[in-house]
């Protein structure tokens, strides 16, 4: 009789949990996964995937306008929010079904209910009340949108709600200057909603390269977004037709809908972590070592719940390393350096490696910075004013490339390939030796000259 019901119990069927559960099952382990919502997690159900569809939806509006400069004449063009929302939800449901199938096809058991810790080897499934035991437990419960505690905060929506709106408002006020605020401002503005983005700092996308932040702000304005800086909300008041938001400088903004995009937090409240001896940090994120092992030796955690680098592909890589550590021949720690990533603003942003400020802090004057900025060919004919910006940062005499930043159409696609170059430690000379592909936007990255 085995000591435990399962070899591995995974809490959370998002990107990290499903990959870990599937791989452990493929290695012959007896695996169960619990999920309180739809399988697929934030990325599939209320994040990356539906968000990208909304970005596509918003871009079609701009493309239709630009198409007229390319000889097309279009009459009676209309946008139907409900049609887009519903087709996105159909796709979300299809993908969520694939996530369940993948687990079951590989022999893992899926419990469609919430799980909480009873002790380090036992979880209680909260709907059925059933208790199950496992030798190892993986916490992969992700994060949830978070907002500051302000008066009237209950009137605001957060990112989870934005995908399911009954109808588009005429106007929206988005609070925040990060990924979600900046991406959704571009989405709503593109769908014809009068959009204000209010941020407490003086440049959007804190943590990104300063010049990239400057372009991000300019591009929001070109989309018609009214970006207000250096203000933080203190109160949201419901009025007859909408809301009035008061800010810490005394200013007020009236709007039909308030969207708080002020960050996310690990979804650990009420998980019973204290029953299992799992320690969390001051923000509630599970503390792990480089092997994703928690303070309880048989319990591991991957993905946003650990608040390391909160991106889907990172959760997947952490999950794969975890399975290798537990069931492979050698322990495996995922290397979090030089992760390429993208912000799906309009135009989008692709980044890998250090910002100029980070590079200067670490390497002083031993860096060289190359930049260019230009209006892409497609925009010139379409009479669009947004610019493409590129920055490449190298370090030392050999000029190893340590940072690349691109603002412009297709930059998320381009940065994926450039991520390989940075990870491989290529030098500026390697870039210079590479022949350009003409006429493209990406060719500029192999013809950059040093900033004078
Ligand atoms: P971010 O941390 O990116 O942004 C949060 C924003 O809210 C910041 O501008 C922050 O200001 C502001 N803020 C925080 N607290 C307050 C407050 N009390 N009052 C006013 N403003 C406040 O979080 P997001 O929710 O946008 O995204 C969460 C994470 O999800 C990201 O960090 C990213 O890892 C991931 N994500 C990735 C995407 C992608 O890869 N394309 C897309 C969406 C999300 P300040 O900057 O001053 O701290």
XYZ file of N, CA and C and ligand atoms in Angstrom, residues 48 51 145-148 159 175-183 198-201 203 205-206 213 231-233 260-264 304 309-311 341-344, ligand 1:
168
model
N -2.557 36.929 -21.126
C -1.847 37.041 -22.419
C -2.717 36.762 -23.637
N -5.911 39.037 -24.024
C -5.374 40.406 -24.185
C -4.835 40.605 -25.598
N -5.122 40.299 -9.663
C -5.000 41.758 -9.701
C -5.148 42.329 -8.302
N -4.416 43.387 -8.066
C -4.430 44.039 -6.752
C -4.669 45.535 -6.937
N -5.393 46.153 -5.991
C -5.517 47.620 -6.034
C -5.336 48.192 -4.633
N -4.863 49.458 -4.538
C -4.710 50.055 -3.213
C -6.079 50.262 -2.578
N -8.270 43.970 -14.231
C -8.044 43.363 -15.548
C -8.933 42.142 -15.801
N -6.012 53.564 -14.287
C -5.022 53.990 -13.290
C -3.837 53.030 -13.341
N -2.630 53.589 -13.507
C -1.421 52.778 -13.523
C -0.592 53.092 -14.754
N 0.707 52.796 -14.632
C 1.601 53.083 -15.758
C 2.387 51.862 -16.174
N 1.960 50.675 -15.710
C 2.704 49.447 -15.996
C 2.220 48.747 -17.246
N 2.524 47.456 -17.326
C 2.158 46.637 -18.490
C 0.651 46.714 -18.769
N -0.132 46.352 -17.759
C -1.563 46.168 -18.002
C -2.226 47.503 -18.317
N -1.895 48.531 -17.557
C -2.500 49.849 -17.800
C -2.157 50.330 -19.204
N -0.894 50.211 -19.594
C -0.466 50.754 -20.885
C -1.044 49.939 -22.040
N -1.078 48.611 -21.883
C -1.638 47.785 -22.964
C -3.143 48.042 -23.125
N -3.912 57.522 -16.026
C -3.351 58.350 -14.951
C -2.313 57.544 -14.185
N -1.106 58.095 -14.106
C 0.008 57.371 -13.497
C 0.684 58.220 -12.426
N 1.113 57.565 -11.355
C 1.710 58.322 -10.240
C 3.140 58.771 -10.510
N 3.821 58.188 -11.484
C 5.202 58.583 -11.818
C 5.242 59.577 -12.959
N 6.958 58.923 -15.995
C 7.117 58.267 -17.304
C 6.556 56.853 -17.175
N 5.816 52.772 -17.743
C 6.627 51.551 -17.773
C 7.911 51.647 -16.936
N 7.699 51.909 -15.677
C 8.775 51.924 -14.692
C 9.634 50.667 -14.839
N 10.748 54.370 -22.331
C 9.619 54.938 -21.560
C 9.124 56.226 -22.202
N 0.048 61.729 -10.615
C -1.177 61.770 -9.794
C -1.572 60.351 -9.368
N -2.086 60.267 -8.168
C -2.526 58.987 -7.601
C -3.965 59.155 -7.117
N -4.833 58.183 -7.346
C -6.225 58.367 -6.937
C -6.389 58.249 -5.424
N -8.648 49.901 -12.502
C -7.427 49.952 -11.695
C -6.460 48.879 -12.204
N -5.316 49.336 -12.697
C -4.281 48.399 -13.183
C -3.022 48.689 -12.385
N -3.120 48.462 -11.097
C -2.069 48.893 -10.164
C -1.225 47.727 -9.648
N -1.181 46.638 -10.399
C -0.297 45.538 -10.042
C -1.032 44.260 -9.688
N -0.250 43.222 -9.435
C -0.805 41.913 -9.096
C -0.080 41.384 -7.865
N 4.024 32.884 -10.979
C 3.784 34.201 -10.373
C 3.639 34.145 -8.855
N 10.125 36.349 -11.863
C 9.849 37.094 -13.107
C 8.472 36.623 -13.552
N 7.477 37.521 -13.481
C 6.084 37.073 -13.638
C 5.648 37.014 -15.097
N 6.135 36.005 -15.790
C 5.811 35.828 -17.205
C 5.521 34.352 -17.456
N 11.299 39.839 -23.413
C 9.876 40.022 -23.119
C 9.310 41.150 -23.975
N 7.997 41.267 -23.950
C 7.338 42.258 -24.810
C 6.207 42.939 -24.068
N 5.952 44.171 -24.431
C 4.766 44.875 -23.952
C 3.909 45.123 -25.190
N 2.642 44.711 -25.130
C 1.806 44.820 -26.327
C 1.034 46.135 -26.356
P 2.947 46.596 -13.009
O 3.749 46.361 -11.807
O 3.590 46.484 -14.352
O 2.277 48.028 -12.931
C 1.561 48.452 -11.817
C 1.338 49.941 -11.941
O 0.518 50.405 -10.890
C 2.640 50.720 -11.866
O 2.585 51.772 -12.790
C 2.640 51.220 -10.432
O 3.362 52.396 -10.242
C 1.168 51.478 -10.221
N 0.790 51.455 -8.807
C 1.128 50.519 -7.879
N 0.587 50.824 -6.692
C -0.090 51.978 -6.843
C -0.828 52.812 -5.975
N -0.965 52.507 -4.692
N -1.375 53.937 -6.485
C -1.231 54.256 -7.785
N -0.539 53.503 -8.667
C 0.028 52.380 -8.194
O 1.709 45.621 -12.866
P 0.603 45.166 -13.908
O -0.602 44.896 -13.085
O 0.510 46.114 -15.037
O 1.183 43.800 -14.418
C 1.550 42.791 -13.469
C 2.599 41.889 -14.027
O 2.016 41.056 -15.002
C 3.731 42.603 -14.774
O 4.727 43.040 -13.913
C 4.210 41.546 -15.709
O 5.125 40.741 -15.039
C 2.946 40.761 -16.015
N 2.379 41.153 -17.319
C 3.115 40.936 -18.436
C 2.635 41.290 -19.670
C 3.470 41.051 -20.867
O 4.418 40.268 -20.789
N 3.215 41.710 -21.985
C 1.331 41.897 -19.838
C 0.638 42.103 -18.596
C 1.145 41.732 -17.385
P 4.970 52.378 -10.095
O 5.503 52.066 -11.437
O 5.267 53.776 -9.658
O 5.289 51.361 -9.060
